[in-house]
């Protein structure tokens, strides 16, 4: 009978140790999973030229008529997938936008009900091949920066949580010819300043505000 | 005497619990400090125009003769500080480089013994105002991408651990006029691909290799 309180204390103490170690392990696993979950990717260009039809129509057979290579995972196909992962919103702040596949991706998201806002440089929105007019005609909200300087950004924010930014203008030359880079990140310290800057520039280029300040 | 083994077990058990909790707290503090230590910053441009002499000569009195505002922390002064933080190496992969203050920063690092490599676009290295010739004359190793396409990158890697990249070309217009962005990050998942890409492009544009392939 003398040993019972001692044994009880042992059991309690071991229980506390086990609980403490389990908590430690859970915390470690949680913090590891969290850092694994955050996307931090880099894409380099020029991208290999390959068919991207299966990204727009996943049910399309790989054998459909097209002279380009099929089933190739390229920097461009990855970029398209990151853009098409938008569920709620897509904010685009682009100096130049003439790439037709990227325009098709934006139009597809618009048809799915994703809220799209496009901010672009006024001069470059009017050049031959620009997709800005196509987006406008489809009913997508576009604002042009009309200041005397260049709106030289090339970034996108997907669902307010993923930033796509780099040196790459959304043109065919940039994707298929130039040496370029793009970062895709969900790091809040990097994403949030871009979300804030987009809102600032969007407000600054509100045509209503622009017209009222002219009166 | 019966209570002694029980008391001893209590002391041991409490010791183990205390040790376990301390380890957990240490681990938590360590992982928190680590994530705080990793730089993830964003700079937007145009930058306010302000005197940057104190960055190059920290002993300089603020009252020195100069018509620009003094003691102002701007996007550009922060960019200069990140570049000047290089202790061992600075790898530059730049489409256009004509900004004289950025050139001065690179020359200062060179005089401090920092290993500098500059990779640039051949066409843009020859335009009026380019600083590439100045760097070459100072003995800095420069290689030009001579392909028919544009080497459109605008990134720097400081000491192989910090990436500076974005839309900003190293020109006066980009810094003082355009709307631009720069990311400064130490995230290994973002930095390492750029380190690797720089090495690939550096090797690809080795003049020795280029000449031997022409023979």
Tab-separated table of C-alpha atoms in Angstrom:
chain	number	residue	atom	x	y	z
A	1	UNK	CA	0.000	0.000	0.000
A	2	UNK	CA	2.960	2.341	0.636
A	3	UNK	CA	3.916	2.197	-3.061
A	4	UNK	CA	0.562	3.315	-4.465
A	5	UNK	CA	0.960	7.124	-4.014
A	6	UNK	CA	4.483	6.869	-5.530
A	7	UNK	CA	3.238	4.849	-8.518
A	8	UNK	CA	0.367	7.293	-8.973
A	9	UNK	CA	2.844	10.215	-9.009
A	10	UNK	CA	4.965	8.372	-11.583
A	11	UNK	CA	1.973	7.809	-13.816
A	12	UNK	CA	0.871	11.467	-13.526
A	13	UNK	CA	4.413	12.741	-14.165
A	14	UNK	CA	4.942	10.473	-17.149
A	15	UNK	CA	1.556	11.559	-18.481
A	16	UNK	CA	2.562	15.225	-18.233
A	17	UNK	CA	5.906	14.508	-19.948
A	18	UNK	CA	4.139	12.586	-22.747
A	19	UNK	CA	1.602	15.402	-23.187
A	20	UNK	CA	4.356	18.015	-23.251
A	21	UNK	CA	6.410	16.078	-25.824
A	22	UNK	CA	3.322	15.474	-27.969
A	23	UNK	CA	2.516	19.187	-27.928
A	24	UNK	CA	6.114	19.950	-28.925
A	25	UNK	CA	5.933	17.508	-31.824
A	26	UNK	CA	2.535	18.837	-32.934
A	27	UNK	CA	3.849	22.412	-32.867
A	28	UNK	CA	6.892	21.356	-34.909
A	29	UNK	CA	4.757	19.496	-37.458
A	30	UNK	CA	2.330	22.436	-37.684
A	31	UNK	CA	5.074	25.021	-38.274
A	32	UNK	CA	6.754	22.721	-40.837
A	33	UNK	CA	3.489	22.149	-42.722
A	34	UNK	CA	2.733	25.876	-42.682
A	35	UNK	CA	6.080	26.753	-44.299
A	36	UNK	CA	5.613	23.926	-46.827
A	37	UNK	CA	2.129	25.216	-47.660
A	38	UNK	CA	3.307	28.726	-48.579
A	39	UNK	CA	4.066	28.921	-52.307
A	40	UNK	CA	7.443	30.424	-53.235
A	41	UNK	CA	8.251	29.630	-56.863
A	42	UNK	CA	10.347	31.162	-59.627
A	43	UNK	CA	9.767	30.817	-63.385
A	44	UNK	CA	12.341	31.737	-66.006
A	45	UNK	CA	11.717	32.634	-69.615
A	46	UNK	CA	11.899	32.282	-72.627
A	47	UNK	CA	9.473	29.419	-72.258
A	48	UNK	CA	9.478	26.396	-74.522
A	49	UNK	CA	6.728	26.716	-77.109
A	50	UNK	CA	4.111	24.027	-76.477
A	51	UNK	CA	0.381	23.523	-76.839
A	52	UNK	CA	-1.631	24.980	-73.898
A	53	UNK	CA	-5.126	23.970	-75.109
A	54	UNK	CA	-5.438	21.290	-72.397
A	55	UNK	CA	-5.111	24.022	-69.738
A	56	UNK	CA	-8.139	25.864	-71.117
A	57	UNK	CA	-10.107	22.698	-71.922
A	58	UNK	CA	-8.989	19.931	-69.509
A	59	UNK	CA	-11.286	17.412	-71.228
A	60	UNK	CA	-9.593	17.947	-74.613
A	61	UNK	CA	-7.764	14.840	-75.893
A	62	UNK	CA	-3.983	15.301	-76.256
A	63	UNK	CA	-4.288	14.164	-79.858
A	64	UNK	CA	-6.279	17.205	-81.033
A	65	UNK	CA	-5.062	18.801	-84.268
A	66	UNK	CA	-2.159	21.138	-83.500
A	67	UNK	CA	1.429	21.232	-84.724
A	68	UNK	CA	2.917	22.209	-81.332
A	69	UNK	CA	4.409	19.697	-78.854
A	70	UNK	CA	1.861	18.295	-76.371
A	71	UNK	CA	1.962	17.360	-72.692
A	72	UNK	CA	5.019	19.537	-72.016
A	73	UNK	CA	5.181	21.374	-68.684
A	74	UNK	CA	6.675	24.802	-69.482
A	75	UNK	CA	7.216	28.066	-67.582
A	76	UNK	CA	4.308	29.506	-69.558
A	77	UNK	CA	1.916	26.615	-68.849
A	78	UNK	CA	2.753	26.951	-65.122
A	79	UNK	CA	2.140	30.711	-65.266
A	80	UNK	CA	-1.240	30.096	-66.925
A	81	UNK	CA	-2.164	27.573	-64.206
A	82	UNK	CA	-1.284	29.998	-61.399
A	83	UNK	CA	-3.459	32.689	-63.033
A	84	UNK	CA	-6.330	30.269	-63.660
A	85	UNK	CA	-6.230	29.184	-59.985
A	86	UNK	CA	-8.090	32.435	-59.138
A	87	UNK	CA	-11.446	31.694	-57.476
A	88	UNK	CA	-12.673	35.142	-56.402
A	89	UNK	CA	-10.509	37.969	-57.725
A	90	UNK	CA	-7.660	38.864	-60.053
A	91	UNK	CA	-5.985	42.268	-59.924
A	92	UNK	CA	-3.681	43.032	-62.841
A	93	UNK	CA	-1.243	45.934	-62.942
A	94	UNK	CA	0.457	45.668	-66.324
A	95	UNK	CA	2.614	47.950	-68.438
A	96	UNK	CA	1.948	46.001	-71.640
A	97	UNK	CA	-0.648	43.287	-72.341
A	98	UNK	CA	-0.721	41.766	-75.833
A	99	UNK	CA	-0.305	38.009	-75.177
A	100	UNK	CA	-3.437	36.315	-76.520
A	101	UNK	CA	-3.223	33.182	-74.338
A	102	UNK	CA	-2.933	35.320	-71.211
A	103	UNK	CA	-5.872	37.400	-72.447
A	104	UNK	CA	-7.842	34.159	-73.000
A	105	UNK	CA	-7.067	33.084	-69.416
A	106	UNK	CA	-8.343	36.410	-68.057
A	107	UNK	CA	-11.518	36.159	-70.197
A	108	UNK	CA	-12.086	32.593	-68.978
A	109	UNK	CA	-11.842	33.722	-65.342
A	110	UNK	CA	-14.260	36.580	-66.116
A	111	UNK	CA	-16.764	34.071	-67.567
A	112	UNK	CA	-16.427	32.029	-64.341
A	113	UNK	CA	-17.487	35.064	-62.311
A	114	UNK	CA	-14.051	35.999	-60.939
A	115	UNK	CA	-13.859	39.758	-60.205
A	116	UNK	CA	-11.175	41.218	-62.440
A	117	UNK	CA	-9.591	44.662	-62.303
A	118	UNK	CA	-6.987	45.735	-64.864
A	119	UNK	CA	-4.743	48.757	-64.405
A	120	UNK	CA	-2.485	49.560	-67.345
A	121	UNK	CA	-0.337	52.193	-69.010
A	122	UNK	CA	-2.403	54.491	-71.250
A	123	UNK	CA	0.177	54.727	-74.062
A	124	UNK	CA	0.793	50.964	-74.220
A	125	UNK	CA	-2.921	50.123	-73.995
A	126	UNK	CA	-3.378	51.720	-77.433
A	127	UNK	CA	-0.543	50.022	-79.321
A	128	UNK	CA	-1.221	47.487	-82.048
A	129	UNK	CA	-2.001	44.022	-80.684
A	130	UNK	CA	-2.897	45.245	-77.182
A	131	UNK	CA	-5.537	43.060	-75.518
A	132	UNK	CA	-6.873	45.879	-73.347
A	133	UNK	CA	-9.665	46.704	-75.842
A	134	UNK	CA	-10.690	43.014	-75.979
A	135	UNK	CA	-10.956	42.867	-72.177
A	136	UNK	CA	-12.949	46.112	-72.084
A	137	UNK	CA	-15.387	44.819	-74.723
A	138	UNK	CA	-15.923	41.680	-72.645
A	139	UNK	CA	-17.049	43.895	-69.747
A	140	UNK	CA	-13.890	43.698	-67.649
A	141	UNK	CA	-13.179	46.789	-65.573
A	142	UNK	CA	-10.058	48.528	-66.946
A	143	UNK	CA	-8.395	51.727	-65.762
A	144	UNK	CA	-5.515	53.466	-67.526
A	145	UNK	CA	-2.757	55.394	-65.871
A	146	UNK	CA	-2.774	58.650	-67.820
A	147	UNK	CA	0.188	60.339	-66.126
A	148	UNK	CA	3.180	61.536	-68.158
A	149	UNK	CA	5.377	58.737	-66.750
A	150	UNK	CA	5.233	54.978	-67.381
A	151	UNK	CA	3.148	52.643	-65.231
A	152	UNK	CA	5.923	50.044	-65.545
A	153	UNK	CA	4.597	47.384	-63.123
A	154	UNK	CA	4.011	43.801	-64.296
A	155	UNK	CA	2.215	42.157	-61.397
A	156	UNK	CA	-0.935	40.203	-60.644
A	157	UNK	CA	-2.615	39.431	-57.319
A	158	UNK	CA	-4.700	36.235	-57.262
A	159	UNK	CA	-7.522	36.103	-54.668
A	160	UNK	CA	-5.672	38.727	-52.593
A	161	UNK	CA	-3.258	36.024	-51.397
A	162	UNK	CA	-0.866	35.147	-54.239
A	163	UNK	CA	1.492	37.571	-55.947
A	164	UNK	CA	2.816	37.027	-59.487
A	165	UNK	CA	5.506	39.583	-60.336
A	166	UNK	CA	8.793	40.028	-62.168
A	167	UNK	CA	10.396	41.426	-65.295
A	168	UNK	CA	7.959	39.783	-67.732
A	169	UNK	CA	5.555	41.981	-69.672
A	170	UNK	CA	2.446	40.089	-70.791
A	171	UNK	CA	3.554	39.944	-74.439
A	172	UNK	CA	4.449	37.110	-76.829
A	173	UNK	CA	8.046	38.349	-77.207
A	174	UNK	CA	8.579	38.356	-73.431
A	175	UNK	CA	7.192	34.818	-73.071
A	176	UNK	CA	8.822	33.184	-76.102
A	177	UNK	CA	11.995	35.181	-76.782
A	178	UNK	CA	13.392	37.354	-73.986
A	179	UNK	CA	15.274	36.285	-70.885
A	180	UNK	CA	12.793	37.075	-68.133
A	181	UNK	CA	11.764	36.043	-64.633
A	182	UNK	CA	8.592	35.737	-62.600
A	183	UNK	CA	8.156	35.129	-58.885
A	184	UNK	CA	5.034	33.465	-57.485
A	185	UNK	CA	4.711	33.945	-53.754
A	186	UNK	CA	2.181	33.750	-50.931
A	187	UNK	CA	4.522	35.365	-48.349
A	188	UNK	CA	2.218	37.906	-46.654
A	189	UNK	CA	5.135	40.368	-46.175
A	190	UNK	CA	5.556	40.431	-49.965
A	191	UNK	CA	1.923	40.101	-51.071
A	192	UNK	CA	0.287	42.686	-48.797
A	193	UNK	CA	2.326	45.738	-49.954
A	194	UNK	CA	1.310	44.914	-53.556
A	195	UNK	CA	-2.375	44.568	-52.549
A	196	UNK	CA	-2.143	47.983	-50.861
A	197	UNK	CA	-0.296	49.574	-53.805
A	198	UNK	CA	-2.851	48.216	-56.278
A	199	UNK	CA	-5.717	49.741	-54.233
A	200	UNK	CA	-3.851	53.071	-54.058
A	201	UNK	CA	-3.222	53.180	-57.837
A	202	UNK	CA	-6.756	51.947	-58.596
A	203	UNK	CA	-8.243	54.793	-56.542
A	204	UNK	CA	-5.815	57.302	-58.041
A	205	UNK	CA	-6.916	56.379	-61.568
A	206	UNK	CA	-10.653	56.357	-60.900
A	207	UNK	CA	-12.136	58.186	-63.947
A	208	UNK	CA	-14.868	59.732	-61.750
A	209	UNK	CA	-12.243	61.296	-59.504
A	210	UNK	CA	-10.231	62.335	-62.539
A	211	UNK	CA	-13.243	64.026	-64.170
A	212	UNK	CA	-14.365	65.753	-60.962
A	213	UNK	CA	-10.871	67.148	-60.400
A	214	UNK	CA	-10.963	68.572	-63.945
A	215	UNK	CA	-14.262	70.441	-63.365
B	1	UNK	CA	11.945	7.177	5.202
B	2	UNK	CA	9.032	5.761	3.161
B	3	UNK	CA	8.410	9.151	1.570
B	4	UNK	CA	11.948	9.652	0.237
B	5	UNK	CA	11.690	7.520	-2.969
B	6	UNK	CA	8.301	9.156	-3.744
B	7	UNK	CA	9.699	12.648	-3.234
B	8	UNK	CA	12.725	11.763	-5.373
B	9	UNK	CA	10.457	10.544	-8.190
B	10	UNK	CA	8.428	13.799	-7.962
B	11	UNK	CA	11.606	15.874	-8.238
B	12	UNK	CA	12.845	13.833	-11.228
B	13	UNK	CA	9.460	13.966	-12.961
B	14	UNK	CA	9.072	17.713	-12.418
B	15	UNK	CA	12.620	18.179	-13.700
B	16	UNK	CA	11.796	16.272	-16.879
B	17	UNK	CA	8.584	18.299	-17.337
B	18	UNK	CA	10.484	21.574	-16.803
B	19	UNK	CA	13.190	20.487	-19.247
B	20	UNK	CA	10.628	19.456	-21.842
B	21	UNK	CA	8.691	22.747	-21.530
B	22	UNK	CA	11.924	24.752	-21.707
B	23	UNK	CA	12.934	22.917	-24.892
B	24	UNK	CA	9.497	23.620	-26.374
B	25	UNK	CA	9.769	27.320	-25.520
B	26	UNK	CA	13.325	27.488	-26.897
B	27	UNK	CA	12.215	25.833	-30.139
B	28	UNK	CA	9.307	28.268	-30.448
B	29	UNK	CA	11.547	31.280	-29.800
B	30	UNK	CA	14.141	29.980	-32.274
B	31	UNK	CA	11.633	29.411	-35.095
B	32	UNK	CA	10.055	32.824	-34.411
B	33	UNK	CA	13.439	34.573	-34.467
B	34	UNK	CA	14.351	32.750	-37.686
B	35	UNK	CA	11.212	33.940	-39.513
B	36	UNK	CA	11.776	37.469	-38.146
B	37	UNK	CA	15.393	37.360	-39.330
B	38	UNK	CA	14.502	36.576	-42.966
B	39	UNK	CA	14.177	39.803	-44.934
B	40	UNK	CA	11.034	40.150	-47.083
B	41	UNK	CA	10.605	43.764	-48.139
B	42	UNK	CA	8.952	45.625	-51.001
B	43	UNK	CA	9.945	49.058	-52.348
B	44	UNK	CA	7.763	51.124	-54.664
B	45	UNK	CA	8.887	53.828	-57.035
B	46	UNK	CA	9.049	56.649	-58.117
B	47	UNK	CA	11.192	57.506	-55.144
B	48	UNK	CA	11.243	60.918	-53.521
B	49	UNK	CA	14.291	62.854	-54.662
B	50	UNK	CA	16.619	63.368	-51.698
B	51	UNK	CA	20.332	63.646	-50.972
B	52	UNK	CA	22.067	60.252	-50.663
B	53	UNK	CA	25.593	61.542	-49.918
B	54	UNK	CA	25.406	60.372	-46.279
B	55	UNK	CA	24.961	56.773	-47.517
B	56	UNK	CA	28.255	56.917	-49.411
B	57	UNK	CA	30.075	58.972	-46.743
B	58	UNK	CA	28.490	58.230	-43.340
B	59	UNK	CA	30.786	60.772	-41.620
B	60	UNK	CA	29.551	63.603	-43.854
B	61	UNK	CA	27.689	66.352	-41.911
B	62	UNK	CA	24.042	66.738	-42.927
B	63	UNK	CA	24.689	70.443	-43.544
B	64	UNK	CA	26.981	69.869	-46.555
B	65	UNK	CA	26.269	72.057	-49.585
B	66	UNK	CA	23.442	70.452	-51.602
B	67	UNK	CA	20.051	71.756	-52.679
B	68	UNK	CA	18.252	68.407	-52.163
B	69	UNK	CA	16.296	67.507	-48.998
B	70	UNK	CA	18.421	65.791	-46.326
B	71	UNK	CA	17.817	62.994	-43.830
B	72	UNK	CA	14.866	61.599	-45.807
B	73	UNK	CA	14.450	57.817	-45.916
B	74	UNK	CA	13.296	57.019	-49.477
B	75	UNK	CA	12.792	53.855	-51.553
B	76	UNK	CA	15.995	54.720	-53.382
B	77	UNK	CA	18.080	55.283	-50.224
B	78	UNK	CA	16.830	51.899	-48.924
B	79	UNK	CA	17.726	50.222	-52.221
B	80	UNK	CA	21.229	51.732	-52.041
B	81	UNK	CA	21.638	50.451	-48.448
B	82	UNK	CA	20.611	46.904	-49.417
B	83	UNK	CA	23.149	46.924	-52.276
B	84	UNK	CA	25.887	48.407	-50.091
B	85	UNK	CA	25.282	45.689	-47.476
B	86	UNK	CA	27.257	43.282	-49.730
B	87	UNK	CA	30.320	41.933	-47.917
B	88	UNK	CA	31.660	39.300	-50.312
B	89	UNK	CA	29.884	39.277	-53.671
B	90	UNK	CA	27.394	41.113	-55.850
B	91	UNK	CA	25.975	39.529	-58.998
B	92	UNK	CA	24.082	41.908	-61.282
B	93	UNK	CA	21.888	40.801	-64.175
B	94	UNK	CA	20.591	44.032	-65.672
B	95	UNK	CA	18.865	44.971	-68.899
B	96	UNK	CA	19.749	48.664	-68.579
B	97	UNK	CA	22.215	50.367	-66.201
B	98	UNK	CA	22.603	54.140	-66.449
B	99	UNK	CA	21.848	55.353	-62.904
B	100	UNK	CA	24.966	57.123	-61.653
B	101	UNK	CA	24.281	56.678	-57.921
B	102	UNK	CA	23.779	52.923	-58.406
B	103	UNK	CA	26.987	52.847	-60.456
B	104	UNK	CA	28.767	54.703	-57.628
B	105	UNK	CA	27.499	52.108	-55.128
B	106	UNK	CA	28.858	49.262	-57.284
B	107	UNK	CA	32.236	51.033	-57.661
B	108	UNK	CA	32.397	51.598	-53.885
B	109	UNK	CA	31.793	47.878	-53.254
B	110	UNK	CA	34.489	47.057	-55.833
B	111	UNK	CA	36.967	49.328	-54.004
B	112	UNK	CA	36.100	47.474	-50.755
B	113	UNK	CA	37.127	44.181	-52.377
B	114	UNK	CA	33.621	42.793	-52.975
B	115	UNK	CA	33.625	40.384	-55.975
B	116	UNK	CA	31.334	41.875	-58.612
B	117	UNK	CA	29.986	40.241	-61.773
B	118	UNK	CA	27.794	42.184	-64.197
B	119	UNK	CA	25.729	40.531	-66.903
B	120	UNK	CA	23.910	42.905	-69.223
B	121	UNK	CA	22.147	43.289	-72.556
B	122	UNK	CA	24.617	44.057	-75.348
B	123	UNK	CA	22.426	46.603	-77.156
B	124	UNK	CA	21.564	48.541	-73.993
B	125	UNK	CA	25.161	48.467	-72.709
B	126	UNK	CA	26.135	50.710	-75.644
B	127	UNK	CA	23.425	53.370	-75.353
B	128	UNK	CA	24.257	56.912	-74.291
B	129	UNK	CA	24.612	57.269	-70.513
B	130	UNK	CA	25.172	53.560	-69.886
B	131	UNK	CA	27.431	52.930	-66.876
B	132	UNK	CA	28.702	49.587	-68.213
B	133	UNK	CA	31.818	51.208	-69.755
B	134	UNK	CA	32.575	52.991	-66.452
B	135	UNK	CA	32.388	49.680	-64.543
B	136	UNK	CA	34.599	47.944	-67.121
B	137	UNK	CA	37.227	50.702	-66.915
B	138	UNK	CA	37.290	50.291	-63.115
B	139	UNK	CA	38.218	46.628	-63.616
B	140	UNK	CA	34.821	45.097	-62.855
B	141	UNK	CA	34.071	41.865	-64.718
B	142	UNK	CA	31.281	42.497	-67.238
B	143	UNK	CA	29.722	40.071	-69.709
B	144	UNK	CA	27.206	41.026	-72.388
B	145	UNK	CA	24.412	38.871	-73.660
B	146	UNK	CA	24.881	39.057	-77.421
B	147	UNK	CA	21.864	36.984	-78.482
B	148	UNK	CA	19.238	38.425	-80.815
B	149	UNK	CA	16.693	38.643	-77.956
B	150	UNK	CA	16.630	40.935	-74.935
B	151	UNK	CA	18.279	39.988	-71.634
B	152	UNK	CA	15.396	41.682	-69.819
B	153	UNK	CA	16.221	40.688	-66.209
B	154	UNK	CA	16.671	43.360	-63.538
B	155	UNK	CA	18.003	41.460	-60.540
B	156	UNK	CA	20.903	41.499	-58.102
B	157	UNK	CA	22.105	38.814	-55.692
B	158	UNK	CA	23.946	40.095	-52.611
B	159	UNK	CA	26.421	37.677	-50.977
B	160	UNK	CA	24.542	34.746	-52.549
B	161	UNK	CA	21.803	35.155	-49.895
B	162	UNK	CA	19.717	38.235	-50.724
B	163	UNK	CA	17.744	38.763	-53.914
B	164	UNK	CA	16.817	42.227	-55.215
B	165	UNK	CA	14.440	41.960	-58.184
B	166	UNK	CA	11.433	43.603	-59.791
B	167	UNK	CA	10.320	45.820	-62.654
B	168	UNK	CA	12.900	48.560	-62.027
B	169	UNK	CA	15.672	49.078	-64.562
B	170	UNK	CA	18.752	50.714	-63.046
B	171	UNK	CA	18.069	54.089	-64.727
B	172	UNK	CA	17.261	57.575	-63.420
B	173	UNK	CA	13.834	57.571	-65.115
B	174	UNK	CA	12.865	54.298	-63.456
B	175	UNK	CA	13.940	55.538	-60.013
B	176	UNK	CA	12.578	59.094	-60.144
B	177	UNK	CA	9.662	58.976	-62.607
B	178	UNK	CA	8.086	55.593	-63.400
B	179	UNK	CA	5.775	53.497	-61.254
B	180	UNK	CA	7.960	50.517	-60.392
B	181	UNK	CA	8.493	47.856	-57.749
B	182	UNK	CA	11.376	45.988	-56.186
B	183	UNK	CA	11.324	42.966	-53.896
B	184	UNK	CA	14.129	42.298	-51.431
B	185	UNK	CA	14.048	38.758	-50.094
B	186	UNK	CA	16.206	36.196	-48.331
B	187	UNK	CA	13.709	33.319	-48.837
B	188	UNK	CA	15.963	30.459	-50.030
B	189	UNK	CA	13.198	29.105	-52.325
B	190	UNK	CA	13.226	32.442	-54.162
B	191	UNK	CA	16.933	33.319	-53.952
B	192	UNK	CA	18.466	29.981	-54.994
B	193	UNK	CA	16.811	29.711	-58.458
B	194	UNK	CA	18.173	33.194	-59.266
B	195	UNK	CA	21.671	32.209	-58.054
B	196	UNK	CA	21.495	29.152	-60.319
B	197	UNK	CA	20.133	31.117	-63.296
B	198	UNK	CA	22.852	33.752	-62.923
B	199	UNK	CA	25.550	31.035	-62.997
B	200	UNK	CA	23.936	29.470	-66.075
B	201	UNK	CA	23.761	32.781	-67.976
B	202	UNK	CA	27.272	33.780	-66.807
B	203	UNK	CA	28.697	30.545	-68.209
B	204	UNK	CA	26.649	30.855	-71.377
B	205	UNK	CA	28.095	34.304	-72.063
B	206	UNK	CA	31.720	33.475	-71.296
B	207	UNK	CA	33.680	35.203	-74.120
B	208	UNK	CA	36.237	32.360	-74.152
B	209	UNK	CA	33.488	29.842	-74.814
B	210	UNK	CA	31.901	32.169	-77.346
B	211	UNK	CA	35.204	32.597	-79.258
B	212	UNK	CA	36.052	28.895	-79.166
B	213	UNK	CA	32.614	28.002	-80.541
B	214	UNK	CA	33.222	30.444	-83.431
B	215	UNK	CA	36.512	28.800	-84.424
